[in-house]
mmCIF file of C-alpha atoms in Angstrom:
data_model
loop_
_atom_site.group_PDB
_atom_site.id
_atom_site.type_symbol
_atom_site.label_atom_id
_atom_site.label_comp_id
_atom_site.label_asym_id
_atom_site.label_seq_id
_atom_site.Cartn_x
_atom_site.Cartn_y
_atom_site.Cartn_z
ATOM 1 C CA ILE A 1 -0.086 0.002 0.042
ATOM 2 C CA SER A 2 2.922 2.247 -0.675
ATOM 3 C CA HIS A 3 1.171 4.591 -2.970
ATOM 4 C CA VAL A 4 -1.758 5.698 -0.725
ATOM 5 C CA SER A 5 -2.412 8.640 1.751
ATOM 6 C CA SER A 6 -1.856 8.339 5.418
ATOM 7 C CA ASP A 7 -5.562 8.247 6.010
ATOM 8 C CA VAL A 8 -5.987 5.321 3.473
ATOM 9 C CA MET A 9 -2.993 3.470 5.208
ATOM 10 C CA ARG A 10 -4.907 3.630 8.552
ATOM 11 C CA GLN A 11 -8.222 2.736 6.839
ATOM 12 C CA VAL A 12 -6.535 -0.363 5.293
ATOM 13 C CA LEU A 13 -5.155 -1.406 8.670
ATOM 14 C CA ASP A 14 -8.618 -0.879 10.234
ATOM 15 C CA ALA A 15 -10.227 -3.197 7.466
ATOM 16 C CA THR A 16 -7.695 -5.873 6.691
ATOM 17 C CA ARG A 17 -7.789 -9.438 8.196
ATOM 18 C CA ALA A 18 -4.422 -10.265 6.497
ATOM 19 C CA PRO A 19 -1.013 -8.727 7.011
ATOM 20 C CA ILE A 20 -0.075 -5.787 4.786
ATOM 21 C CA ILE A 21 2.870 -4.772 2.629
ATOM 22 C CA PHE A 22 4.366 -1.578 1.914
ATOM 23 C CA SER A 23 6.439 -2.618 -0.880
ATOM 24 C CA HIS A 24 8.423 0.544 -1.252
ATOM 25 C CA SER A 25 8.183 3.200 1.425
ATOM 26 C CA GLY A 26 10.284 4.974 4.165
ATOM 27 C CA ALA A 27 9.683 6.243 7.655
ATOM 28 C CA ARG A 28 7.945 9.436 7.683
ATOM 29 C CA SER A 29 9.860 10.543 10.909
ATOM 30 C CA ILE A 30 13.095 10.487 9.009
ATOM 31 C CA CYS A 31 11.757 11.903 5.682
ATOM 32 C CA SER A 32 8.739 13.940 5.630
ATOM 33 C CA ASN A 33 7.731 12.938 2.183
ATOM 34 C CA PRO A 34 3.863 11.947 2.350
ATOM 35 C CA ARG A 35 4.606 8.625 0.594
ATOM 36 C CA ASN A 36 6.504 7.664 3.663
ATOM 37 C CA VAL A 37 4.928 5.845 6.701
ATOM 38 C CA PRO A 38 4.034 7.722 9.860
ATOM 39 C CA ASP A 39 4.911 6.322 13.294
ATOM 40 C CA ASP A 40 1.383 5.702 14.302
ATOM 41 C CA VAL A 41 0.845 3.435 11.144
ATOM 42 C CA LEU A 42 4.220 1.606 11.794
ATOM 43 C CA GLU A 43 2.821 0.834 15.306
ATOM 44 C CA ARG A 44 -0.188 -0.554 13.630
ATOM 45 C CA VAL A 45 1.885 -2.661 11.233
ATOM 46 C CA ALA A 46 3.381 -4.302 14.414
ATOM 47 C CA GLU A 47 -0.120 -5.091 15.618
ATOM 48 C CA VAL A 48 -1.815 -6.048 12.403
ATOM 49 C CA GLY A 49 1.251 -7.856 10.692
ATOM 50 C CA GLY A 50 3.023 -7.188 7.690
ATOM 51 C CA VAL A 51 6.245 -5.443 6.329
ATOM 52 C CA VAL A 52 7.435 -1.921 5.439
ATOM 53 C CA MET A 53 10.029 -2.295 2.886
ATOM 54 C CA VAL A 54 12.409 0.691 2.416
ATOM 55 C CA ASN A 55 12.614 2.556 -0.850
ATOM 56 C CA PHE A 56 15.936 3.922 -2.220
ATOM 57 C CA TYR A 57 14.457 6.843 -3.982
ATOM 58 C CA ALA A 58 16.619 9.861 -2.661
ATOM 59 C CA CYS A 59 13.639 12.041 -2.245
ATOM 60 C CA PHE A 60 11.831 9.550 -0.003
ATOM 61 C CA LEU A 61 15.104 9.203 1.994
ATOM 62 C CA ILE A 62 15.999 12.773 2.765
ATOM 63 C CA ASP A 63 14.030 15.982 2.842
ATOM 64 C CA ASN A 64 16.681 18.135 0.973
ATOM 65 C CA CYS A 65 17.155 15.678 -1.990
ATOM 66 C CA GLY A 66 17.555 18.644 -4.460
ATOM 67 C CA LYS A 67 20.539 19.988 -2.516
ATOM 68 C CA GLU A 68 22.207 17.034 -0.989
ATOM 69 C CA ASP A 69 22.859 13.509 -2.161
ATOM 70 C CA ALA A 70 21.304 10.598 -0.144
ATOM 71 C CA THR A 71 23.662 7.905 0.960
ATOM 72 C CA VAL A 72 23.580 4.316 2.339
ATOM 73 C CA LEU A 73 23.558 5.954 5.821
ATOM 74 C CA ASP A 74 20.179 7.557 4.993
ATOM 75 C CA VAL A 75 18.711 4.174 4.076
ATOM 76 C CA VAL A 76 20.081 2.759 7.463
ATOM 77 C CA LYS A 77 18.247 5.600 9.306
ATOM 78 C CA HIS A 78 14.993 4.456 7.706
ATOM 79 C CA ILE A 79 15.645 0.859 8.380
ATOM 80 C CA ASN A 80 16.498 1.374 12.044
ATOM 81 C CA HIS A 81 13.708 3.564 12.545
ATOM 82 C CA ILE A 82 11.273 1.159 11.153
ATOM 83 C CA ARG A 83 12.824 -1.620 13.252
ATOM 84 C CA LYS A 84 12.546 0.595 16.343
ATOM 85 C CA VAL A 85 8.890 1.408 15.951
ATOM 86 C CA ALA A 86 7.459 -1.769 14.158
ATOM 87 C CA GLY A 87 10.064 -4.288 15.263
ATOM 88 C CA ILE A 88 12.597 -6.500 13.365
ATOM 89 C CA ASP A 89 9.874 -8.581 11.935
ATOM 90 C CA HIS A 90 8.299 -5.861 9.959
ATOM 91 C CA VAL A 91 11.083 -4.268 7.999
ATOM 92 C CA GLY A 92 12.471 -5.082 4.536
ATOM 93 C CA ILE A 93 14.029 -3.645 1.445
ATOM 94 C CA GLY A 94 12.099 -2.411 -1.305
ATOM 95 C CA GLY A 95 14.713 -0.544 -3.447
ATOM 96 C CA ASP A 96 12.285 0.209 -6.341
ATOM 97 C CA TYR A 97 15.222 0.439 -9.013
ATOM 98 C CA ASN A 98 12.705 -0.072 -11.702
ATOM 99 C CA GLY A 99 10.800 3.005 -10.605
ATOM 100 C CA ILE A 100 13.236 5.648 -9.462
ATOM 101 C CA ASP A 101 15.892 7.952 -11.047
ATOM 102 C CA ILE A 102 17.749 9.438 -8.240
ATOM 103 C CA VAL A 103 19.516 6.654 -6.071
ATOM 104 C CA PRO A 104 21.714 7.122 -2.990
ATOM 105 C CA VAL A 105 25.505 7.454 -3.410
ATOM 106 C CA GLY A 106 26.993 3.949 -3.235
ATOM 107 C CA LEU A 107 23.634 2.258 -3.800
ATOM 108 C CA GLU A 108 23.532 2.579 -7.747
ATOM 109 C CA ASP A 109 22.041 -1.005 -8.281
ATOM 110 C CA VAL A 110 21.035 -4.225 -6.441
ATOM 111 C CA SER A 111 24.672 -5.414 -6.577
ATOM 112 C CA LYS A 112 25.292 -2.770 -3.839
ATOM 113 C CA TYR A 113 22.877 -4.396 -1.268
ATOM 114 C CA PRO A 114 25.671 -5.694 0.734
ATOM 115 C CA GLU A 115 26.755 -2.045 1.374
ATOM 116 C CA VAL A 116 23.398 -1.810 3.338
ATOM 117 C CA PHE A 117 24.027 -4.919 5.504
ATOM 118 C CA ALA A 118 27.557 -3.661 6.259
ATOM 119 C CA ALA A 119 26.427 -0.139 7.148
ATOM 120 C CA LEU A 120 23.712 -1.601 9.452
ATOM 121 C CA ILE A 121 26.183 -3.803 11.286
ATOM 122 C CA GLU A 122 28.773 -0.835 11.762
ATOM 123 C CA ASP A 123 26.056 1.713 12.506
ATOM 124 C CA GLY A 124 25.735 0.329 16.216
ATOM 125 C CA GLU A 125 22.113 1.455 16.963
ATOM 126 C CA PHE A 126 21.173 -2.209 16.960
ATOM 127 C CA GLU A 127 23.068 -5.465 17.193
ATOM 128 C CA TRP A 128 22.114 -6.814 13.583
ATOM 129 C CA THR A 129 22.459 -10.750 13.832
ATOM 130 C CA ASP A 130 22.545 -12.910 10.771
ATOM 131 C CA GLU A 131 19.021 -13.864 11.644
ATOM 132 C CA ASP A 132 18.031 -10.174 11.622
ATOM 133 C CA LEU A 133 19.710 -9.436 8.308
ATOM 134 C CA ALA A 134 17.970 -12.627 6.703
ATOM 135 C CA LYS A 135 14.678 -11.118 7.859
ATOM 136 C CA LEU A 136 15.475 -7.654 6.367
ATOM 137 C CA ALA A 137 16.807 -9.291 3.170
ATOM 138 C CA GLY A 138 13.578 -11.288 2.415
ATOM 139 C CA LEU A 139 12.425 -13.599 5.185
ATOM 140 C CA ASN A 140 10.125 -10.887 6.415
ATOM 141 C CA LEU A 141 8.406 -10.529 3.136
ATOM 142 C CA ILE A 142 8.158 -14.247 2.658
ATOM 143 C CA ASN A 143 6.716 -14.681 6.082
ATOM 144 C CA THR A 144 4.093 -11.945 5.378
ATOM 145 C CA PHE A 145 3.136 -13.728 2.311
ATOM 146 C CA LYS A 146 2.623 -16.967 4.188
ATOM 147 C CA ALA A 147 0.487 -15.234 6.589
ATOM 148 C CA VAL A 148 -1.644 -13.742 3.998
ATOM 149 C CA GLU A 149 -2.044 -17.283 2.356
ATOM 150 C CA GLU A 150 -3.065 -18.556 5.884
ATOM 151 C CA VAL A 151 -5.734 -16.028 6.050
ATOM 152 C CA ARG A 152 -6.903 -16.826 2.548
ATOM 153 C CA ASP A 153 -7.130 -20.492 3.385
ATOM 154 C CA MET A 154 -8.997 -19.831 6.712
ATOM 155 C CA LEU A 155 -11.534 -17.670 4.789
ATOM 156 C CA ALA A 156 -11.997 -20.281 2.150
ATOM 157 C CA GLU A 157 -12.634 -23.032 4.766
ATOM 158 C CA VAL A 158 -15.614 -21.022 6.008
ATOM 159 C CA GLY A 159 -16.791 -20.297 2.512
ATOM 160 C CA GLU A 160 -15.710 -16.758 2.011
ATOM 161 C CA LYS A 161 -14.037 -16.122 -1.200
ATOM 162 C CA ALA A 162 -11.597 -13.131 -1.943
ATOM 163 C CA ASP A 163 -12.898 -10.197 -3.886
ATOM 164 C CA ASN A 164 -10.815 -9.949 -6.903
ATOM 165 C CA SER A 165 -12.995 -7.596 -8.717
ATOM 166 C CA TRP A 166 -11.670 -4.677 -10.572
ATOM 167 C CA ILE A 167 -12.469 -1.084 -9.496
ATOM 168 C CA PRO A 168 -15.060 0.204 -12.093
ATOM 169 C CA VAL A 169 -13.410 2.746 -14.347
ATOM 170 C CA ALA A 170 -16.438 5.235 -13.598
ATOM 171 C CA ASP A 171 -15.354 5.041 -9.892
ATOM 172 C CA MET A 172 -11.875 6.173 -10.721
ATOM 173 C CA GLY A 173 -12.740 9.381 -12.533
ATOM 174 C CA ASN A 174 -10.628 10.917 -15.277
ATOM 175 C CA ASP A 175 -7.288 10.987 -13.387
ATOM 176 C CA THR A 176 -5.710 7.501 -12.961
ATOM 177 C CA THR A 177 -2.114 8.827 -12.589
ATOM 178 C CA CYS A 178 -0.030 8.243 -9.698
ATOM 179 C CA ASN A 179 -0.051 11.051 -7.081
ATOM 180 C CA THR A 180 2.704 11.451 -4.486
ATOM 181 C CA ASN A 181 1.895 14.915 -3.286
ATOM 182 C CA PHE A 182 -0.671 14.188 -0.582
ATOM 183 C CA PRO A 183 -1.374 16.554 2.177
ATOM 184 C CA MET A 184 0.573 15.863 5.185
ATOM 185 C CA LYS A 185 -1.438 14.646 8.305
#
């Protein structure tokens, strides 16, 4: 649910029966971009279940991306903050390299992911174990998918089928472009 407003984030967490995925977002407390996840929502992710995967788009990492370069240390700040608020089981990496044009210095492509892990180990805010790094690297996403499938199966057992219908075009209006300029709340 990375492309939604803060209000919709909260509404989804109120309505869902399954864990959720922010596939490419950051921590709003670190960078004020409205695409990032506020702390109250991070707390709810810990309660409801799911994962917040940190985006590497420079303007989602630092507030002054037009004047300064983001670095691996900025990614570390987001990861550590999400871990602090939501917990180690709810943070992941969602670099979004196929959708961004300004990357942090030193993280030009996925081959640089080891730099993130090294920086987390060296940072010292948390003691990152191999198990923790495995969770960050993908295990949390896998566990979230497994938990979602368990909810799907449980609902199927009681005869409830998933609603896979499309939103009617008439309900979407004329503007179906992606908007990241949500009002701050």
